[in-house]
GROMACS .gro file of C-alpha atoms in nm:
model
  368
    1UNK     CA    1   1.665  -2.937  -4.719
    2UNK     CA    2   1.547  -3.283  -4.646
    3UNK     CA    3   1.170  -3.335  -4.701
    4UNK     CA    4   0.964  -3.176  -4.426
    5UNK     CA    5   0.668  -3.310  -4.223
    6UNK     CA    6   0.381  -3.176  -4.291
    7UNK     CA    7   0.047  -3.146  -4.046
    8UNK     CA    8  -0.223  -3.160  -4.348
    9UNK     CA    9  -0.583  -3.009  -4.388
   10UNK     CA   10  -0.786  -3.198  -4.644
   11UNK     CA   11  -1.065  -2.991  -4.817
   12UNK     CA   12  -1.279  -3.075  -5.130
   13UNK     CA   13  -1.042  -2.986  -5.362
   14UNK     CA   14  -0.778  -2.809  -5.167
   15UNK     CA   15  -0.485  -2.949  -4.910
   16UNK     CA   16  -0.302  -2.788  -4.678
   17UNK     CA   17   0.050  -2.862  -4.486
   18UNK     CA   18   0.216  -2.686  -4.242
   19UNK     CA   19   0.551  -2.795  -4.094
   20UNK     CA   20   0.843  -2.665  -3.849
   21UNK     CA   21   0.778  -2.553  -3.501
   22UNK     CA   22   0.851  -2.231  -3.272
   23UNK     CA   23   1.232  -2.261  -3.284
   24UNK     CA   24   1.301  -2.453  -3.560
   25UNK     CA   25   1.538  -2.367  -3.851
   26UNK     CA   26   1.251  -2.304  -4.044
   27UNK     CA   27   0.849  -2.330  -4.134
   28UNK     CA   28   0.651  -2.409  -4.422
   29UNK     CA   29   0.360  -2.419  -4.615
   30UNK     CA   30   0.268  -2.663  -4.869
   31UNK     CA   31  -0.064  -2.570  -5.090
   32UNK     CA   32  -0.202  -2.809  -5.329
   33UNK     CA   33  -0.473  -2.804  -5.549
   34UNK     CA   34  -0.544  -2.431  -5.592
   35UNK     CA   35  -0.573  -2.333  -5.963
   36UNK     CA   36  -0.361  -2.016  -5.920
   37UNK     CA   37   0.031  -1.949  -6.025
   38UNK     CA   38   0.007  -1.536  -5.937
   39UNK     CA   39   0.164  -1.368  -5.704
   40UNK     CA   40   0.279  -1.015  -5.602
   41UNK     CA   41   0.537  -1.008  -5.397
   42UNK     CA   42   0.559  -0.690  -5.258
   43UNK     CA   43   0.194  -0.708  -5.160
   44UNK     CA   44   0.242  -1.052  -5.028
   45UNK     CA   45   0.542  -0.876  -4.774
   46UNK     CA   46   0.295  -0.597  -4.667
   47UNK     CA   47   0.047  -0.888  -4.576
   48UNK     CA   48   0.294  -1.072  -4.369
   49UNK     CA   49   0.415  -0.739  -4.162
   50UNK     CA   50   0.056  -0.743  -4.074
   51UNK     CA   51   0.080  -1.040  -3.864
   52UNK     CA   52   0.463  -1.016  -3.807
   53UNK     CA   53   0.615  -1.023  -3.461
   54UNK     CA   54   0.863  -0.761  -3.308
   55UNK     CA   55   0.693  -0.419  -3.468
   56UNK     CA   56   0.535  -0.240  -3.161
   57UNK     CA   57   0.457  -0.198  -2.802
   58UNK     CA   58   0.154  -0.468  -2.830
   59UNK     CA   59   0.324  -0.753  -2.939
   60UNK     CA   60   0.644  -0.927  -2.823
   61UNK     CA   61   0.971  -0.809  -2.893
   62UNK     CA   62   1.069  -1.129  -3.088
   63UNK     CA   63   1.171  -0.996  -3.403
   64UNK     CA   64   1.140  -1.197  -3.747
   65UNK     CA   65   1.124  -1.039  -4.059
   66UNK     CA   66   0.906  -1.342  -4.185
   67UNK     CA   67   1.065  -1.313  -4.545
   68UNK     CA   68   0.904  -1.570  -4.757
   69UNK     CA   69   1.095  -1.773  -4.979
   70UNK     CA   70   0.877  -1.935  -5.243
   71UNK     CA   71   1.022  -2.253  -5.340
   72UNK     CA   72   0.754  -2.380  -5.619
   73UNK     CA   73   0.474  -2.190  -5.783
   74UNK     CA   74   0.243  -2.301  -6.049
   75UNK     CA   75  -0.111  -2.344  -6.094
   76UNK     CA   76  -0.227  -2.678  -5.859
   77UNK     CA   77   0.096  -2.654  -5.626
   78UNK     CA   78   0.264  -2.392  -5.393
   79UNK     CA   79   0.516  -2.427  -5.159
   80UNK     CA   80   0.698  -2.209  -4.983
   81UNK     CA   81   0.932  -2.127  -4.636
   82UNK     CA   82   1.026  -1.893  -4.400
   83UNK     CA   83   1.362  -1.879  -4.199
   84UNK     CA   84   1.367  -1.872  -3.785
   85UNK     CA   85   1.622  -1.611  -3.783
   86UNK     CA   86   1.588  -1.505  -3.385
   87UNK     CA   87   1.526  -1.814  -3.186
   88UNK     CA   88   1.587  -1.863  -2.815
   89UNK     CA   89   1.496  -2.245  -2.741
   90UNK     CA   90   1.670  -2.225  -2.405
   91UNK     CA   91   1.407  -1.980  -2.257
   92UNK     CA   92   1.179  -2.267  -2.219
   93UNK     CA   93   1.395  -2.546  -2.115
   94UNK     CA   94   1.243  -2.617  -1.799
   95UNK     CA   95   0.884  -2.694  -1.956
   96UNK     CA   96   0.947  -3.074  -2.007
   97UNK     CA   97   0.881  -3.108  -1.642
   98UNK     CA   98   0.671  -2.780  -1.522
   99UNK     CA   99   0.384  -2.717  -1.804
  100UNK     CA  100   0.288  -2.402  -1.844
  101UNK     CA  101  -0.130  -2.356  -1.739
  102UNK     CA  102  -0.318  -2.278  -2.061
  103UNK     CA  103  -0.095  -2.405  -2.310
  104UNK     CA  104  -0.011  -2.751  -2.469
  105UNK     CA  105   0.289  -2.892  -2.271
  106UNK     CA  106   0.058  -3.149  -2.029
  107UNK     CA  107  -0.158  -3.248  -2.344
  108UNK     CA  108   0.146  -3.279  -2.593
  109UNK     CA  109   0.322  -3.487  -2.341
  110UNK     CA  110   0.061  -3.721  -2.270
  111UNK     CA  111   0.027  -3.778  -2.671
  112UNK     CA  112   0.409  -3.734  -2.780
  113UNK     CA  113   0.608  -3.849  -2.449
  114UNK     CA  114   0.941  -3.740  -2.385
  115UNK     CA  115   1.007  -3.650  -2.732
  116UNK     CA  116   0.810  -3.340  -2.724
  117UNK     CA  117   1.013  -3.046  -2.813
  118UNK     CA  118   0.834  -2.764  -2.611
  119UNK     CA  119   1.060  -2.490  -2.723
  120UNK     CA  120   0.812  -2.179  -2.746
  121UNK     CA  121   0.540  -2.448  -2.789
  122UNK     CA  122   0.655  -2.617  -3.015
  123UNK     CA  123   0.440  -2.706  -3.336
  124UNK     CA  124   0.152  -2.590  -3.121
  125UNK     CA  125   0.306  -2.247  -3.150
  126UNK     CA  126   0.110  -1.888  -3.348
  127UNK     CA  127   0.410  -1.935  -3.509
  128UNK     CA  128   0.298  -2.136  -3.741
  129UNK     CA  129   0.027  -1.915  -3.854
  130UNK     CA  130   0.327  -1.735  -4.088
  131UNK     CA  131   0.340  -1.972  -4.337
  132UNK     CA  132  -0.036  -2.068  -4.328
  133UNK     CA  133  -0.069  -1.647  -4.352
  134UNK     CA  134   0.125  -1.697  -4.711
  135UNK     CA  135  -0.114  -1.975  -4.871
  136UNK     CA  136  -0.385  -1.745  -4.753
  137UNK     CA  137  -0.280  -1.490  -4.922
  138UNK     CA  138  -0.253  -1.631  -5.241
  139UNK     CA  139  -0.554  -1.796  -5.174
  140UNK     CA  140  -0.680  -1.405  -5.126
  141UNK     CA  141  -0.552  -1.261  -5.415
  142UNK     CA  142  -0.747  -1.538  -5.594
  143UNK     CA  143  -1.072  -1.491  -5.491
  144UNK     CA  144  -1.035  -1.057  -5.538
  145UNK     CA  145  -0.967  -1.186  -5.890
  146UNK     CA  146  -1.334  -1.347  -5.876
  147UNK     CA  147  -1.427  -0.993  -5.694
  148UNK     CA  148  -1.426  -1.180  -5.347
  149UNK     CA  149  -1.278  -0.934  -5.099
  150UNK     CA  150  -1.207  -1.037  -4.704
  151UNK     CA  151  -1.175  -0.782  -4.451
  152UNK     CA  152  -1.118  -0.794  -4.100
  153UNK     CA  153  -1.063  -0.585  -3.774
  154UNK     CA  154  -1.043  -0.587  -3.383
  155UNK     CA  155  -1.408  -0.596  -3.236
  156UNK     CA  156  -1.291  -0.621  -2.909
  157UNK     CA  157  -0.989  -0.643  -2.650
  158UNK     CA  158  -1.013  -0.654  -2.270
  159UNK     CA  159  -1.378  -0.557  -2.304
  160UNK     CA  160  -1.358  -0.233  -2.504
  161UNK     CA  161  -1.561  -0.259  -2.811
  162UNK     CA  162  -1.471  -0.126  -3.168
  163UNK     CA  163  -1.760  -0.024  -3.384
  164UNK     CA  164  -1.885  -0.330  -3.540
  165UNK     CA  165  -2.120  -0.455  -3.829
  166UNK     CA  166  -2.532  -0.412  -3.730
  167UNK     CA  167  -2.746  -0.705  -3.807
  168UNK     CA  168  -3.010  -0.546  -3.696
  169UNK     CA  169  -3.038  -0.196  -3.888
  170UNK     CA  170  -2.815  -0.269  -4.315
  171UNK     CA  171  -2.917   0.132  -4.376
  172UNK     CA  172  -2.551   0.248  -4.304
  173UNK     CA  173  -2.356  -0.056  -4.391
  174UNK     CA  174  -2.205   0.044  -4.724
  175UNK     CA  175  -2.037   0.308  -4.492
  176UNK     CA  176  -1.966   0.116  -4.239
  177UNK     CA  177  -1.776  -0.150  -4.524
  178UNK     CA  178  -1.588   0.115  -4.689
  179UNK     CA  179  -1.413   0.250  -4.314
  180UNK     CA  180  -1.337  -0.161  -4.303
  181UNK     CA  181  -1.183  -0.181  -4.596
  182UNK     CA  182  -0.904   0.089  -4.529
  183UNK     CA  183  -0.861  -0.102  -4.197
  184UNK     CA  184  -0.564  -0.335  -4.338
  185UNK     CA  185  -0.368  -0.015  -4.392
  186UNK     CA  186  -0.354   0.071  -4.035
  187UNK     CA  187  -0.063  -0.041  -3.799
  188UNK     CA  188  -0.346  -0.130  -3.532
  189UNK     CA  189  -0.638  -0.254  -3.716
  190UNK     CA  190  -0.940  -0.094  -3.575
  191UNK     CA  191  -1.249   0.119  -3.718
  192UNK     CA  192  -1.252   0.367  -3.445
  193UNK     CA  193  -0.887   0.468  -3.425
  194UNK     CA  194  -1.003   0.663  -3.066
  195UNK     CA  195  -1.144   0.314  -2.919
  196UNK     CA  196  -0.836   0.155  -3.056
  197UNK     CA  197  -0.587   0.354  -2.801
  198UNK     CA  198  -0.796   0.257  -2.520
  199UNK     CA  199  -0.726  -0.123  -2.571
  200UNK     CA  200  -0.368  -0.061  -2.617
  201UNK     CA  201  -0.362   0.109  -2.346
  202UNK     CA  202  -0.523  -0.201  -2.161
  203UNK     CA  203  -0.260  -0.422  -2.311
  204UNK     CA  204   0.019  -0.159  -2.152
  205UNK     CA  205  -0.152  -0.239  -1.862
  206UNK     CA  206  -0.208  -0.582  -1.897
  207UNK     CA  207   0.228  -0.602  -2.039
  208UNK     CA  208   0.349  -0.405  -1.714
  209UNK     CA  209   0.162  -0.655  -1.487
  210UNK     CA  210   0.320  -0.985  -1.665
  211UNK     CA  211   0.000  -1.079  -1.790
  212UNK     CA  212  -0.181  -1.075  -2.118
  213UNK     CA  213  -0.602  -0.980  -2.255
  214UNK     CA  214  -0.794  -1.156  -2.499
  215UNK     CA  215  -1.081  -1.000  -2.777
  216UNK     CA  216  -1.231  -1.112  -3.066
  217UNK     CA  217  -1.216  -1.069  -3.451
  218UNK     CA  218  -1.478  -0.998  -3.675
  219UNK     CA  219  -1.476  -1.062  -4.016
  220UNK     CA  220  -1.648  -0.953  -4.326
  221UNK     CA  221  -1.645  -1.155  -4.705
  222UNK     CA  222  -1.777  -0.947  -4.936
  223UNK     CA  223  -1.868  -1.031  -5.342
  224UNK     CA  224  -1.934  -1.411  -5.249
  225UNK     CA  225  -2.140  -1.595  -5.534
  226UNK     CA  226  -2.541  -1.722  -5.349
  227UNK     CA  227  -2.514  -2.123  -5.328
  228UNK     CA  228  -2.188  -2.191  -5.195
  229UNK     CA  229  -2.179  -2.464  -4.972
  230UNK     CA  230  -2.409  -2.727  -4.887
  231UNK     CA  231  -2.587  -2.938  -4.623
  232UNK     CA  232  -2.447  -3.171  -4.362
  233UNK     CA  233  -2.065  -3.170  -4.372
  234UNK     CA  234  -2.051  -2.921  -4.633
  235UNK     CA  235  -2.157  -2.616  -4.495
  236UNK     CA  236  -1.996  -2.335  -4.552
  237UNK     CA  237  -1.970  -2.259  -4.168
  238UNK     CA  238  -1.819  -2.569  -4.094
  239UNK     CA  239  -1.539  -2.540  -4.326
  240UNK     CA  240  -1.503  -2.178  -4.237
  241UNK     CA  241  -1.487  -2.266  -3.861
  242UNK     CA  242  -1.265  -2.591  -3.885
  243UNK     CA  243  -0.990  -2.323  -4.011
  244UNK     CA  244  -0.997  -2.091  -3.777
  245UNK     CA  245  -0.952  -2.381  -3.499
  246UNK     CA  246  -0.659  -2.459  -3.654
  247UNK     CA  247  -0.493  -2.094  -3.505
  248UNK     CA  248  -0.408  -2.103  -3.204
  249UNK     CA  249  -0.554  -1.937  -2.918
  250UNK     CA  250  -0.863  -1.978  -3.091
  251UNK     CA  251  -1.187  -2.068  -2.833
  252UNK     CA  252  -1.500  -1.974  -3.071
  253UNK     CA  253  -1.651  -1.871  -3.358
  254UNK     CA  254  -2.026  -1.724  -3.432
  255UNK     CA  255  -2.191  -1.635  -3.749
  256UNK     CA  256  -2.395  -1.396  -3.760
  257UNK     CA  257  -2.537  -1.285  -3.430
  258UNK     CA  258  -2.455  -1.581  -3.318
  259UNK     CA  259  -2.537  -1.660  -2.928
  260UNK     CA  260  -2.713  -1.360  -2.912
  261UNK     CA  261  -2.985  -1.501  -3.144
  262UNK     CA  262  -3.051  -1.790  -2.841
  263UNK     CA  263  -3.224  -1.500  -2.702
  264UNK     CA  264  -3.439  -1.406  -2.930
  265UNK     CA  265  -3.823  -1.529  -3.091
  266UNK     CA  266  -3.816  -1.691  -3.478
  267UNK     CA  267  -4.025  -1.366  -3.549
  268UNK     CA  268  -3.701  -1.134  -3.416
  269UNK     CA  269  -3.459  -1.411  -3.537
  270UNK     CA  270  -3.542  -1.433  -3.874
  271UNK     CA  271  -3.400  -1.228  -4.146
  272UNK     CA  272  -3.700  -1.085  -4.359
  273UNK     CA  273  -3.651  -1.114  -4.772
  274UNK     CA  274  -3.715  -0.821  -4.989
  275UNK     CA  275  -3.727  -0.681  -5.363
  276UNK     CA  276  -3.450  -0.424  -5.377
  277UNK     CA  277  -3.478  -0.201  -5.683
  278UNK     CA  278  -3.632  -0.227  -6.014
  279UNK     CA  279  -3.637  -0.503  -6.252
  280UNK     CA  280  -3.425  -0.607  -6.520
  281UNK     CA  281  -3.309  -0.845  -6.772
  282UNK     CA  282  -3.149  -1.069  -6.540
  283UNK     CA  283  -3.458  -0.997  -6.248
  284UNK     CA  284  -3.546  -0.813  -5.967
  285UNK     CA  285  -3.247  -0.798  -5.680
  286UNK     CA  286  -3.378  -1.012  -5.350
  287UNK     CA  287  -3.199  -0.840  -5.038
  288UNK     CA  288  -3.197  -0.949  -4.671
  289UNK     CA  289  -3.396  -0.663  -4.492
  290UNK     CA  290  -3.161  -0.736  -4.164
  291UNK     CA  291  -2.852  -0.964  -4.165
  292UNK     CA  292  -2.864  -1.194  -3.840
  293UNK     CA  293  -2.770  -1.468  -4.006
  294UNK     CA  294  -2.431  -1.372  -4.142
  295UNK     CA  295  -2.456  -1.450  -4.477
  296UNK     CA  296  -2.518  -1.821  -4.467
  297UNK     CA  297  -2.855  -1.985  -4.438
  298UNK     CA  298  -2.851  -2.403  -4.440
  299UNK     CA  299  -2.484  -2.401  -4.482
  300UNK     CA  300  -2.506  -2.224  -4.820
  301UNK     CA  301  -2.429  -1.836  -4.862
  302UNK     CA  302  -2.699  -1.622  -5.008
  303UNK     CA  303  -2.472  -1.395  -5.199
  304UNK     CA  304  -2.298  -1.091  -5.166
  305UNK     CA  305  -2.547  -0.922  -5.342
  306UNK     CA  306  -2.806  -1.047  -5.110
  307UNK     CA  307  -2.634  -0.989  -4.731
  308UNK     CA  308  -2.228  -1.025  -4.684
  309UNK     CA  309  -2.066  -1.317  -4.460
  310UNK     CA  310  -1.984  -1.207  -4.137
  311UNK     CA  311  -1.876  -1.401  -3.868
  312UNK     CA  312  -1.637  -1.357  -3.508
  313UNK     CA  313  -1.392  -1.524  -3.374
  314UNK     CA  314  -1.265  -1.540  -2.992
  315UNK     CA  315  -0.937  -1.529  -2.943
  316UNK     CA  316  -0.798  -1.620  -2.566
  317UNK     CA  317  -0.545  -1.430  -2.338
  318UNK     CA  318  -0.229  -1.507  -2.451
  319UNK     CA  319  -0.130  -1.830  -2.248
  320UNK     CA  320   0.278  -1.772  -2.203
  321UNK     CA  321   0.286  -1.498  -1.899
  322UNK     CA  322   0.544  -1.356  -1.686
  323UNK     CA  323   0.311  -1.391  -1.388
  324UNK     CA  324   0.430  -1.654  -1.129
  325UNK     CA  325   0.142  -1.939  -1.147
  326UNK     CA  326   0.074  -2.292  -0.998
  327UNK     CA  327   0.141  -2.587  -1.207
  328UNK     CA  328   0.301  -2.934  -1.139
  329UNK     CA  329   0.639  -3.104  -1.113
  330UNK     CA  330   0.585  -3.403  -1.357
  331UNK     CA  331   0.944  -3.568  -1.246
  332UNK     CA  332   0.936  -3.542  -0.838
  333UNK     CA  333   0.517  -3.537  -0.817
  334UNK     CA  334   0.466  -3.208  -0.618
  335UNK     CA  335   0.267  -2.914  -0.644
  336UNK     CA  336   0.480  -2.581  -0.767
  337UNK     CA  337   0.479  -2.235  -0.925
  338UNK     CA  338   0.635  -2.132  -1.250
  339UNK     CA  339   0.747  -1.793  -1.360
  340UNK     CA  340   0.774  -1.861  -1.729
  341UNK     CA  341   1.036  -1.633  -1.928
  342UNK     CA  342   1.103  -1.577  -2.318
  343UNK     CA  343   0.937  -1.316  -2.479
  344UNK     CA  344   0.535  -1.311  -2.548
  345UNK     CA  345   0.263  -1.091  -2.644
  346UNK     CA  346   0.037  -0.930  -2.373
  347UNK     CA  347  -0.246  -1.011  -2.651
  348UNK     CA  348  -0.249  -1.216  -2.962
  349UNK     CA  349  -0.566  -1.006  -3.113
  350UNK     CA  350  -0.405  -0.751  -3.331
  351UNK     CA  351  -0.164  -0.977  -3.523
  352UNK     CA  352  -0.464  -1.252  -3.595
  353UNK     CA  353  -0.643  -1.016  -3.800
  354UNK     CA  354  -0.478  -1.101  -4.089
  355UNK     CA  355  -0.445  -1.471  -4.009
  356UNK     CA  356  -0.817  -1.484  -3.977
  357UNK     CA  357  -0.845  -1.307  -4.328
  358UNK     CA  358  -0.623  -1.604  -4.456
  359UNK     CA  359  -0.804  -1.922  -4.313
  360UNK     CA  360  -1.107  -1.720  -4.425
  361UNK     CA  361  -1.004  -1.714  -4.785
  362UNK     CA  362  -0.872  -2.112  -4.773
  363UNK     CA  363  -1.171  -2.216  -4.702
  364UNK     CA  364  -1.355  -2.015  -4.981
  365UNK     CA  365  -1.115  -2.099  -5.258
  366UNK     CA  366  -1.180  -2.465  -5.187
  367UNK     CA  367  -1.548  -2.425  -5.273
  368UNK     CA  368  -1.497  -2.174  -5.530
   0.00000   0.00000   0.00000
């Protein structure tokens, strides 16, 4: 296989390349810089099937088995592919000229020209969160070595709310942490299993109309050391956020409460510090009485012993719908529709969850 090209993410000690596109023979990941050669491979496949295409009525009915083949692993280097095994480039052949609304084909062509290949969207696909899902695993199984654990779950789809993390009221949050923790093992990853039919019913919905809901993601980083990060450029929610960006269908990401806390005093903002047990050798535990900040105060965590990291992430309406919609005719000038066909999900929200969990982890290994 002739040397790939990579689209890199440069971190303080970490780097990150992904290559191949929607339809291509094949995508990659390239991780350099990670001081980790471990890797189980069986729980490395159940992590992938997370986030694989093809499995149920919620996503589309693509199927890949997203098999990865590791090509080099040893401690500073990783690299590894995953074979396109059911592509159907011809589905979008008429994009060139008609761009779909919401997606990349007008932006791509105004930076790439003609030589955009918009085949499923091309490098701007979720694709390519496969591979990026495999250096975030090992990335993950790194940091649970350090006691770091990430967990994630659906907060919300078309409006219908999961049970979520309080900032405002910690008392039940060791419960709440250990019913998020068994979330991964679920085929739809949700708390609140009854809430959880509701939204797929509103993706049935949303599927039989040719048209597609958004949510959000929240996610929870438990066992992190205090002082990670820094000021400036290197806070910790910077790196954190400039990750998840990179996954398509991505529109925002809050810590903590997050907009919510534009609403509120200093006095209701602020997260009150307290003594939280009796002394010892090593000192007396310092606790965050509520947790509004997520985690992270200046750019630098306070600990997982402290308050965990949580933050959310908003995740749009799938862009690729069956629903006839007005666009442009870039070769003859004129205003027209476009019924766009292929296969899609009717939301993207259930198969992020572990893709979140990944960028989440890359980020932290490159300051741990």
């Amino acid at each position: 296989m002739n040397e790939p090209t990579y689209n890199w993410y440069t971190g303080n000690k970490l780097k990150i390349g992904i290559y191949g596109e929607s339809h291509s023979e094949s995508i990659g990941v390239r991780l350099e810089g990670l001081d980790y050669d471990k890797l189980d491979m069986s729980a490395l496949a159940a992590f992938m099937k997370r986030r694989a295409p093809g499995q149920n009525d919620w996503s589309t009915p693509r199927k890949e088995a997203d098999e990865v083949i590791v090509d080099i692993l040893q401690k500073g280097l990783f690299t590894a592919h995953i074979n396109n095994t059911n592509t159907k480039p011809h589905d979008y052949s008429n994009l060139l000229r008609t761009p779909r609304p919401g997606h990349a084909d007008f932006t791509a062509r105004l930076k790439y020209g003609q030589s955009f290949n918009s085949s499923g969207g091309g490098a701007f696909s979720g694709r390519l969160t496969a591979p990026l899902c495999a250096a975030g695993f090992l990335a993950k199984s790194y940091l649970a070595e350090k006691g770091i654990t990430i967990n994630a779950h659906i907060k919300s789809i078309a409006g219908l709310k999961d049970e979520s993390y309080n900032f405002d009221n910690r008392v039940d949050e060791k419960v709440f942490l250990e019913k998020l923790a068994v979330v991964s093992q679920k085929e739809f990853p949700v708390i609140d299993d009854a809430k959880g039919n509701l939204m797929k019913e509103a993706i049935a919905q949303a599927r039989a109309s040719n048209d597609s809901v958004g949510g959000t993601i929240e996610v929870i980083i438990q066992g992190i050391p205090g002082g990670i990060g820094g000021p400036i450029f290197e806070g910790i929610e910077a790196r954190i956020a400039a990750l998840c960006f990179a996954v398509p269908a991505c529109k925002g990401v809050e810590f903590g409460n997050g907009f919510d806390a534009a609403e509120l005093t200093g006095s209701t903002n602020n997260d009150s510090f307290i003594f939280d047990g009796p002394s010892t050798s090593s000192g007396t535990a310092v606790k965050l009485h509520t947790n509004r900040c997520g985690g992270i105060l200046g750019g630098i965590s306070v600990g997982g012993t402290v308050a965990p990291i949580v933050f959310d992430v908003a995740v749009k309406p799938t862009p690729t719908i069956s629903k006839e919609q007005e666009t442009v005719d870039l070769e003859t000038k004129e205003n027209t529709t476009i019924t766009v066909g292929g296969r899609h999900d009717p939301c993207i929200v259930p198969r992020a969850v572990p893709v979140y969990e990944a960028v989440a982890a890359l980020a932290l290994a490159d300051f741990i």
